[in-house]
Coordinates of C-alpha atoms in Angstrom, one line a residue:
Chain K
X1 CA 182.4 39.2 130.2
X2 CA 181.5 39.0 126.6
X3 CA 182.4 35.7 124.4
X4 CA 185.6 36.0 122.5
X5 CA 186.2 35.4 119.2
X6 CA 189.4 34.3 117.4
X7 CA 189.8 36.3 114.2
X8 CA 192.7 33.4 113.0
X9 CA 190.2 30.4 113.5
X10 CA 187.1 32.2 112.7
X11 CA 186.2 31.9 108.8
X12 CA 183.1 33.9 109.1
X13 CA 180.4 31.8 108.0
X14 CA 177.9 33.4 110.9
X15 CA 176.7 30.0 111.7
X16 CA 177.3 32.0 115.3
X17 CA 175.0 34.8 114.2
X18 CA 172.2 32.4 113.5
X19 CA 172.2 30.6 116.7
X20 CA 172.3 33.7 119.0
X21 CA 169.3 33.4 121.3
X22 CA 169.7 37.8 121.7
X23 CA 171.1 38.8 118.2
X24 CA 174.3 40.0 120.1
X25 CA 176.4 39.0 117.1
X26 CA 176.2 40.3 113.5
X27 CA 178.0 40.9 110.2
X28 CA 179.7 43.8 109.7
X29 CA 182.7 44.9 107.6
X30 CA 183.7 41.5 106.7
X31 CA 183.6 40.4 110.5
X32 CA 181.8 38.9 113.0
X33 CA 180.9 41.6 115.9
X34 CA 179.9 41.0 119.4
X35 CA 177.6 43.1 120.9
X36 CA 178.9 43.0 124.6
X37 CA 175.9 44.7 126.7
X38 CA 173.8 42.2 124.9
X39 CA 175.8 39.0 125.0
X40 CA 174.8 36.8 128.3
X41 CA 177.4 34.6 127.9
X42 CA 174.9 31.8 127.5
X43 CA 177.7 29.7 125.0
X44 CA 175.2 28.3 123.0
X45 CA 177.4 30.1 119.5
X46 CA 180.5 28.6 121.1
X47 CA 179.2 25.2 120.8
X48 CA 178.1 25.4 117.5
X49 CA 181.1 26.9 116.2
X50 CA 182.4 24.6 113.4
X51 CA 185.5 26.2 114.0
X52 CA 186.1 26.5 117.9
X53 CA 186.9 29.9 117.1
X54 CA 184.5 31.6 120.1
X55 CA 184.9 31.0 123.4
X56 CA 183.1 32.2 127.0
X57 CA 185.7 32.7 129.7
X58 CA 185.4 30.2 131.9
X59 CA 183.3 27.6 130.0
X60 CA 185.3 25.3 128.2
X61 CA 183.5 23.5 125.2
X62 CA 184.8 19.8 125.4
X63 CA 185.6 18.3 121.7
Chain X
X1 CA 169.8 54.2 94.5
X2 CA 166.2 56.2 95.4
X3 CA 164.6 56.9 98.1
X4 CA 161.6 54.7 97.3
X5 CA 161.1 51.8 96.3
X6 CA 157.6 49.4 95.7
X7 CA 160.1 46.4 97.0
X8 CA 163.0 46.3 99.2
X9 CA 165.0 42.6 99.6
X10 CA 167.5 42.2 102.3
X11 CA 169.5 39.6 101.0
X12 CA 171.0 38.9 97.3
X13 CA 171.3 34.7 97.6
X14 CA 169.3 32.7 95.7
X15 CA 166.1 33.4 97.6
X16 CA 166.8 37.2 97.6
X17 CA 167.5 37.9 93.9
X18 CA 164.9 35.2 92.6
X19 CA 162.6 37.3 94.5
X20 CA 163.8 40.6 93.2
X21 CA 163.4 39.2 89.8
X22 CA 160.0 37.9 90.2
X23 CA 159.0 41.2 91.6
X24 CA 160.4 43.4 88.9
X25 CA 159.0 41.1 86.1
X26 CA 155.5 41.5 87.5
X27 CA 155.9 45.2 87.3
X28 CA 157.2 46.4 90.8
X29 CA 160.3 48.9 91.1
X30 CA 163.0 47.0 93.3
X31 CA 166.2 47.0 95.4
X32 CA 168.1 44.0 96.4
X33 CA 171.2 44.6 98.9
X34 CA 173.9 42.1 99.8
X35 CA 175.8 43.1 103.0
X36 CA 178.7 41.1 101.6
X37 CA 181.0 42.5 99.0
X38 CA 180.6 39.6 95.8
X39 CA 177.2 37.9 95.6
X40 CA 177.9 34.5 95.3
X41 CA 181.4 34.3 97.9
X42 CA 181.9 32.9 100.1
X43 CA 179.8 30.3 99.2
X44 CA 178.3 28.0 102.1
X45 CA 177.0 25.0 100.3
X46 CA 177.8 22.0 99.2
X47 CA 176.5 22.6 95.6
X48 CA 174.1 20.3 94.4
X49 CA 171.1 21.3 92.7
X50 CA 168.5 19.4 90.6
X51 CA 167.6 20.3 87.2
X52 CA 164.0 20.5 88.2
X53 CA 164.5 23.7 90.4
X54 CA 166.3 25.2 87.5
X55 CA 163.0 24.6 85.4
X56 CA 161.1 26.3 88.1
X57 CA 162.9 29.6 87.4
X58 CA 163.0 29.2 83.7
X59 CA 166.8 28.6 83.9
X60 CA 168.5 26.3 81.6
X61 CA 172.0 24.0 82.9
X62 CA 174.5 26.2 81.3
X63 CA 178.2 25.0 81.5
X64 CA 179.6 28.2 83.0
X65 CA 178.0 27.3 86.2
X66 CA 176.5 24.2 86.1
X67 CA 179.7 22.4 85.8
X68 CA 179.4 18.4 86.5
X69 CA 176.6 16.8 86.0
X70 CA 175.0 13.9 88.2
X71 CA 173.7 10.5 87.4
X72 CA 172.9 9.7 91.7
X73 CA 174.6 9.0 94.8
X74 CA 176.1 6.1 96.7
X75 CA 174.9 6.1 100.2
X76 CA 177.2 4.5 102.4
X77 CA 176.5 2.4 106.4
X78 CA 179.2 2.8 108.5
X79 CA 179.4 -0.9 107.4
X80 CA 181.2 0.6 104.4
X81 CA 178.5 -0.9 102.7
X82 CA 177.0 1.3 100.1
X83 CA 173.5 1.7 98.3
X84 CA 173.5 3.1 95.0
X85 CA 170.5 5.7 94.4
X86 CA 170.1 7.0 90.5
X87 CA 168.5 9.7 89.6
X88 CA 165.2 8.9 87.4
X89 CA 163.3 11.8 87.1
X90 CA 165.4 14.5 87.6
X91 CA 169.1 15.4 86.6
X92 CA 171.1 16.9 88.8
X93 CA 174.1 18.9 89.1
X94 CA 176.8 20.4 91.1
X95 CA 177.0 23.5 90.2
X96 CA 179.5 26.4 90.7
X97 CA 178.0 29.0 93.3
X98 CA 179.9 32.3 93.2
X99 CA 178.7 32.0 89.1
X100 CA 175.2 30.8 89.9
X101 CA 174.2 33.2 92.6
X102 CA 175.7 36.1 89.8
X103 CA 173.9 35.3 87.5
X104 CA 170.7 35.6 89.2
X105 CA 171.4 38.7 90.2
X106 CA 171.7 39.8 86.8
X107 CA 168.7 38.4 86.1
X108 CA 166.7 40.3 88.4
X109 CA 168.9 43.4 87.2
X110 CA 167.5 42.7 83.7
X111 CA 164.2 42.4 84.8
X112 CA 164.4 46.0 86.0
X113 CA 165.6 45.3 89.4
X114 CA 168.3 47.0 91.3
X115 CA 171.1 45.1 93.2
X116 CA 173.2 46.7 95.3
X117 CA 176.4 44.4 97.2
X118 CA 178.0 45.9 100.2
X119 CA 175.4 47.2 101.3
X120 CA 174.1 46.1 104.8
X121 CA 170.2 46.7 106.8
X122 CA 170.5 48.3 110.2
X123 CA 167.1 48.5 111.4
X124 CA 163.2 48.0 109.7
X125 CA 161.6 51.5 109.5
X126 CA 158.2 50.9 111.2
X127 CA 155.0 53.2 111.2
X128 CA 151.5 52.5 113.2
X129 CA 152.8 48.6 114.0
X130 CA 153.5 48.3 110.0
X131 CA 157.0 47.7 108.1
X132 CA 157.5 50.7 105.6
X133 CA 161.0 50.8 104.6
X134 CA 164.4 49.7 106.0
X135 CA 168.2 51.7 107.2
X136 CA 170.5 50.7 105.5
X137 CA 174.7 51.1 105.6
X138 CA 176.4 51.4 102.5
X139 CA 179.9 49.9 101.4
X140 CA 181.2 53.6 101.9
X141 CA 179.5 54.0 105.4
X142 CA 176.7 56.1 104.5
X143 CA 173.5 55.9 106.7
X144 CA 170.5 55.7 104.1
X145 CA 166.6 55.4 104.2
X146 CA 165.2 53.2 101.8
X147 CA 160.9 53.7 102.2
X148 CA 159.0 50.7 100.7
X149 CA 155.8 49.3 100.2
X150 CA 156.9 45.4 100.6
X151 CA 160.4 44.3 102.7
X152 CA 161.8 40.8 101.9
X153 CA 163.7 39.4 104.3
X154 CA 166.2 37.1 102.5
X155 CA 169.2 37.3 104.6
X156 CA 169.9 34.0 105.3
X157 CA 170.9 31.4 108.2
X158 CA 172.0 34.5 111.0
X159 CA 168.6 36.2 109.6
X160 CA 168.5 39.3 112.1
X161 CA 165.3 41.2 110.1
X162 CA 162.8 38.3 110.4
X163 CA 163.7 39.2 113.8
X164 CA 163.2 42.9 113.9
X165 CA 160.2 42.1 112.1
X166 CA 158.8 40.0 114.8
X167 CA 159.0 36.6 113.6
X168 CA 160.8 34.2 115.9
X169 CA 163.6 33.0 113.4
X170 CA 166.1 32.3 115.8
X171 CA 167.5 28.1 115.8
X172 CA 167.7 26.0 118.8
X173 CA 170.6 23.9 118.4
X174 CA 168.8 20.8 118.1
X175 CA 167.4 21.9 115.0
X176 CA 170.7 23.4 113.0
X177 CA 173.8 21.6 111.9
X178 CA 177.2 22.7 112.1
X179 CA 179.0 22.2 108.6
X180 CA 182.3 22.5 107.3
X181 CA 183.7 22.2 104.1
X182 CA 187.2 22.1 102.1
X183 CA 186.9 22.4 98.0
X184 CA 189.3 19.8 97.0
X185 CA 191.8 18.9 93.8
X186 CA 193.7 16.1 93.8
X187 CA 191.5 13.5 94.7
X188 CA 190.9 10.0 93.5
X189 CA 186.8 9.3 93.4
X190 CA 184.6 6.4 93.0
X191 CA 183.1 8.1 90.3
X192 CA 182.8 12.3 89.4
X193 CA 179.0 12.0 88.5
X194 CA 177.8 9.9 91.6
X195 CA 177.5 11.9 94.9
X196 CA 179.2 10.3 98.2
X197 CA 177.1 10.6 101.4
X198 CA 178.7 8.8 104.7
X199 CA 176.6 8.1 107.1
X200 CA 177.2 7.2 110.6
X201 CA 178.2 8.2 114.6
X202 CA 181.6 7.5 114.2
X203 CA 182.0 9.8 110.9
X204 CA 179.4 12.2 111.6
X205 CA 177.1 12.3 114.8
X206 CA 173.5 13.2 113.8
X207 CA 174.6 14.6 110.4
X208 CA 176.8 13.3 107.5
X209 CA 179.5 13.4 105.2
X210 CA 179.5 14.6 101.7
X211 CA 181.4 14.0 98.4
X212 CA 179.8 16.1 95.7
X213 CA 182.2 16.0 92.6
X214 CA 183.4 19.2 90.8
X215 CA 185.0 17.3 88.0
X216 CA 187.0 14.2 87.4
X217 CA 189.0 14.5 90.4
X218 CA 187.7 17.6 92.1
X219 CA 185.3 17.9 94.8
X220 CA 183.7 20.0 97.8
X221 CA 184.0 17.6 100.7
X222 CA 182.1 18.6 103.7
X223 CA 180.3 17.7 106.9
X224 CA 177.3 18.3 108.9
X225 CA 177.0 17.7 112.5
X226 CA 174.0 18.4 114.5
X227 CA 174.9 21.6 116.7
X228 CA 173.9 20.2 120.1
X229 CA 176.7 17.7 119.9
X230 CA 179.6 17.9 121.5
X231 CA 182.8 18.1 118.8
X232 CA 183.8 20.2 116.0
X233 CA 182.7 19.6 112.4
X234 CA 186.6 20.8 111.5
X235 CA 188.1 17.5 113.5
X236 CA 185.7 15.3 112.2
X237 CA 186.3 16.3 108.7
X238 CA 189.9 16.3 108.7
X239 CA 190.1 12.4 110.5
X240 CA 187.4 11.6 108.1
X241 CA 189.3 12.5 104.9
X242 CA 193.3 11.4 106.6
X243 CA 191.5 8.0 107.0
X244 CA 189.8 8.0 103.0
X245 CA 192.3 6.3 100.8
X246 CA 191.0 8.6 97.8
X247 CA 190.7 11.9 99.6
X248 CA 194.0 12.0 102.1
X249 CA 196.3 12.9 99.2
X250 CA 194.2 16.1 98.0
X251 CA 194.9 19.6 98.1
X252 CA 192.7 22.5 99.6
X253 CA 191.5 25.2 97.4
X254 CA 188.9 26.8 99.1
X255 CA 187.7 26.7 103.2
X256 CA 183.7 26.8 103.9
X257 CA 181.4 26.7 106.7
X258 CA 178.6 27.8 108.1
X259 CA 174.8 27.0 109.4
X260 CA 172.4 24.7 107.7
X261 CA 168.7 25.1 109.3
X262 CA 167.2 21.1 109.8
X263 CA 164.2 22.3 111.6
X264 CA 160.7 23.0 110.4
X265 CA 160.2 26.1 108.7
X266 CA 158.9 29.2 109.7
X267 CA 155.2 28.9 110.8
X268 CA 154.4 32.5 109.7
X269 CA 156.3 33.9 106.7
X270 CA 154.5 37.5 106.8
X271 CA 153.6 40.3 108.5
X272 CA 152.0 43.9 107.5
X273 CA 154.8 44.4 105.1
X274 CA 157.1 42.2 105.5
X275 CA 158.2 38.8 104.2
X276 CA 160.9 36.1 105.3
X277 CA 161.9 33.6 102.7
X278 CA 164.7 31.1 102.1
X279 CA 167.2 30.1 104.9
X280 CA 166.2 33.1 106.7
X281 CA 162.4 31.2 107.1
X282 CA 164.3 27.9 107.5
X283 CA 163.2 26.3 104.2
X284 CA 165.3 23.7 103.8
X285 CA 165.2 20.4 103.1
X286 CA 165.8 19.3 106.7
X287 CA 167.0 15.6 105.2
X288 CA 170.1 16.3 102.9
X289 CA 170.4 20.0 103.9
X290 CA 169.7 21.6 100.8
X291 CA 168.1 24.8 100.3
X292 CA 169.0 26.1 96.6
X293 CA 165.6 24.9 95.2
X294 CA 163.9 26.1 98.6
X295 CA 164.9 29.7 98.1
X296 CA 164.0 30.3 94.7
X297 CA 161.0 28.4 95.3
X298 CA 160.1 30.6 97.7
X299 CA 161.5 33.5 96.6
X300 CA 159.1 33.0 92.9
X301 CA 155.9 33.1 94.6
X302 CA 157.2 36.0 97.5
X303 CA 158.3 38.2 94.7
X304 CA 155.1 37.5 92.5
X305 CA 152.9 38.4 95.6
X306 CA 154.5 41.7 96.4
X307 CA 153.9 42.9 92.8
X308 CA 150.7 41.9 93.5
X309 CA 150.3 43.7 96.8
X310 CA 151.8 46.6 95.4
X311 CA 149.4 47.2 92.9
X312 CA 146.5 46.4 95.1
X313 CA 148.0 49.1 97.4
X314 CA 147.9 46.8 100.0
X315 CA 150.8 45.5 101.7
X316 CA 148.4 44.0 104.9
X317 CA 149.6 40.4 106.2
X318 CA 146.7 39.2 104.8
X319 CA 147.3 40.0 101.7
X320 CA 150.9 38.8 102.1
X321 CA 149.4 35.6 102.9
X322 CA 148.8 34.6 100.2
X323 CA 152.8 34.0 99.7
X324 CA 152.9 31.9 102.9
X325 CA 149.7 29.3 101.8
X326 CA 151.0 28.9 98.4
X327 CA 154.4 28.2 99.7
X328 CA 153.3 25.9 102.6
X329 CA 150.6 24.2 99.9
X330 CA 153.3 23.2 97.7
X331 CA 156.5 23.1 99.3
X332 CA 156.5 23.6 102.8
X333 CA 154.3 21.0 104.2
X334 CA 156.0 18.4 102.7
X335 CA 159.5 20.5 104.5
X336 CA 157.5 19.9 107.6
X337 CA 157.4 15.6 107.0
X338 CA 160.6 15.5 106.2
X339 CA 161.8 16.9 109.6
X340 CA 159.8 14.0 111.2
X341 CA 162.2 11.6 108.6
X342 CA 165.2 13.3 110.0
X343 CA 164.4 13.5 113.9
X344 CA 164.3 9.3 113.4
X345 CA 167.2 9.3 110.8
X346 CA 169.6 11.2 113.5
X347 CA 168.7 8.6 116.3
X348 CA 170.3 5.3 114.4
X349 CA 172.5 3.5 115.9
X350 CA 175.2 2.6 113.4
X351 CA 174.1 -1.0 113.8
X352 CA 170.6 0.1 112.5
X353 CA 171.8 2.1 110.1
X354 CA 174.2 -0.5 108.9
X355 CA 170.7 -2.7 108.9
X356 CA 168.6 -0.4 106.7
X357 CA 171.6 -0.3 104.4
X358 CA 171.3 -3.9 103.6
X359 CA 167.3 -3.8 102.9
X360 CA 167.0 -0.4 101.2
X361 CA 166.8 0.3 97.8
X362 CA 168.4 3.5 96.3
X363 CA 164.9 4.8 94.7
X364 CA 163.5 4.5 98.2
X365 CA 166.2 6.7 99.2
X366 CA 165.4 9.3 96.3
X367 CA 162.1 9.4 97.0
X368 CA 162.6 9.8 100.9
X369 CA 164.0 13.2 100.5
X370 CA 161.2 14.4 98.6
X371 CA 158.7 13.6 101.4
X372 CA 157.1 10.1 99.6
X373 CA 157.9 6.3 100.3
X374 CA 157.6 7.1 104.0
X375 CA 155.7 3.7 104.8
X376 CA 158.5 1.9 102.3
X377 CA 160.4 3.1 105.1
X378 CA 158.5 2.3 107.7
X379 CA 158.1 -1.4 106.7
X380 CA 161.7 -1.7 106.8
X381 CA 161.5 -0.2 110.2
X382 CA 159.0 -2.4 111.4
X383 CA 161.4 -5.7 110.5
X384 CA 163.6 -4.9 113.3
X385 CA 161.9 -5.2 116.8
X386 CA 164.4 -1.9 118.0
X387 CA 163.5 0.5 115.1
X388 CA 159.6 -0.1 115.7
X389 CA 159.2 2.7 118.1
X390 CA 159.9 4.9 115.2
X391 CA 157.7 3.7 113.0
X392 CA 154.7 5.6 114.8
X393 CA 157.3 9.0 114.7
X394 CA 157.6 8.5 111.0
X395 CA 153.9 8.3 110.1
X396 CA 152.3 10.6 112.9

């Protein structure tokens, strides 16, 4: 599993980027990537998404 | 662009082409890449910015981009009571970013530099334990090697080269906010030179609410939450303004987010080669947010000490330090205090913060969030037998 990321919601402000613990997201061509064989699902960039735009399957983030 | 370069800066904010510039000026040949397409956009700030940092880079207000000038702030309890703070020293200004940020990348262009947007770092090129160029990817996908003698890290909040480099720049989520922000017409304010800042756990848990007027009725209207939090700085910030009588009728022009760093800064700035400055280092002013006058701050005295290095022929950490202890002498020590203000500010309840409302003055206030008055604050503090714990957490 990797975490998910809603290209409607998401505005790209890499807020998620930052607050990776594994630098498994990035910038690149005018999106947010995920690398998947370095994402541990850990959540921690769902939770500070201002937008609720990434999400781990299987762990909700309660508002 | 060349092959070689005496400076290479990852990053073309603020911190990024200020340091470009100051390089350049003191003789060194220089490239500045952006991995975004426009410098300047999207912009993730709420725009304020003093006159005094605009001193420090020998800038003057100019009405293209300086575009509403301040006279203070009203700070307002969840009480709705609020304290009026003026401005004494210093003007300030909101200014408009997506000029701002261009025009000091033409600066640094003037100065001799080279800025190139699009353009995005893949990996540090190290040799023998020592950063000596980076990879970079154009905006036309070609892989290029760009050799240096001094990197500069200036890549912001999600800095990933302070990282390749070494330095441990990633945030724990106790020390970063989650902000949001809409760019507003329409709206009917107090008055378009004070700032509004809302403070309070009902309106913003561990964070707060900004107004920060971009003309008569104009204004970016944000929010900062800490990220540890549970809830979304989007819902907050739309109840907050449906329940404003002078915001709920406004119109949206522009959408913003992103991270603001509230920690303490970078403990070590260099490495052989290498440099982190501005957001990417954490330099912010952990109280309000702000990290305009952080980043060129910063980004002066990096880009003076690479020239420097350079034509030493010595790019060693040690000599690099000397960026780090000038930068830590005059600016980021007092970063460091301010964090301390902010780890007690985020832990009142509303009923304390509606309490220091009613026996704070608005210079005390001023001079809080540049790292003074701290036993003003602390006397207050001490008035209220459930705020004296924090007293000691202040002044440690």
């Amino acid at each position: 599993m990797t975490v998910k990321i809603d290209r409607e919601l998401c505005i790209r402000c890499t807020g998620c980027v930052a607050v990776c613990p594994v630098g498994a997201l990035d910038y690149q061509g005018n999106r947010i990537v995920v690398d998947p064989k370095k994402c541990t699902d850990c959540n921690i960039c769902a939770k500070f998404c201002p937008m609720h735009a990434l999400s781990v399957p299987g762990k909700p983030i309660k508002d | 662009m060349k092959e070689e370069y005496d400076v290479v800066v990852i990053g073309g904010g603020p911190a990024g082409t200020t340091a470009g510039r100051y390089a350049a000026e003191n003789g060194a040949s220089v490239l500045v890449v952006e991995k975004r397409d426009e410098i300047g956009a999207p912009k993730r700030c709420g725009e304020g910015l003093s006159s005094h940092a605009m001193e420090l880079i020998g800038i003057k207000p100019e009405p293209t981009w300086a575009i509403q000038e301040l006279e203070g702030a009203y700070v307002y309890a969840p009480s709705g009571k609020s304290v009026e703070a003026r401005f004494t020293e210093t003007a300030g200004y909101i200014i408009e970013r997506k000029m701002f940020d261009k025009k000091l990348a033409y600066m640094a262009v003037d100065a001799g530099a080279e800025v190139l947007a699009g353009t995005r770092a893949t990996s540090l090129i190290k040799e023998d334990g020592k950063i000596t160029g980076v990879e970079l990817l154009t905006f036309d996908e070609q892989k290029v090697k760009a050799k240096a003698k001094v990197v500069i890290g200036a890549d912001g909040v999600e800095s990933l080269t302070a990282r390749w480099a070494g330095l441990n720049s990633s945030h724990k989520l106790t020390d970063i906010c989650s902000s949001f922000q809409f760019e507003m017409g329409g709206l009917k304010l107090r008055d378009p030179h004070m700032l509004e800042i809302y403070m309070g756990n009902k309106v913003a848990p561990g964070g707060y609410v900004w107004v920060f007027p971009k003309g008569e009725n104009r204004a970016n209207v944000g929010i900062g939450l800490r990220a540890n939090l549970p809830g979304r700085a989007y819902k907050y910030l739309v109840d907050f303004i449906k329940n404003h009588p002078g915001l709920k009728n406004g119109s949206v022009i522009e959408i913003n987010g992103g991270g603001v760093p509230v920690g303490e800064p970078l403990e070590t700035l260099v490495t052989d080669g290498f440099m982190v400055i501005g957001d990417a280092a954490h330099q912010v002013n952990a109280i309000h947010g702000g990290g305009i006058k952080e980043a060129i701050i910063a980004g002066r005295i990096a880009g003076k000490v690479a020239a420097e290095a350079v034509k030493k022929g010595d790019a060693s950490k040690e000599v690099l330090k000397k960026y780090e202890d000038e930068w830590y002498s005059t600016e980021g020590n007092n970063l460091k205090r301010i964090v301390k203000l902010r780890r007690v500010v985020e832990q009142l309840s509303d009923d304390d913060l509606n309490f220091l409302a009613e026996n704070i003055d608005g210079d005390t206030i001023i001079k809080l969030t540049q790292a003074s008055k701290f036993t003003a604050l602390a006397k207050i503090l001490s008035k209220r037998p459930s705020l004296l714990r924090y007293v000691p957490l202040l002044l440690k």
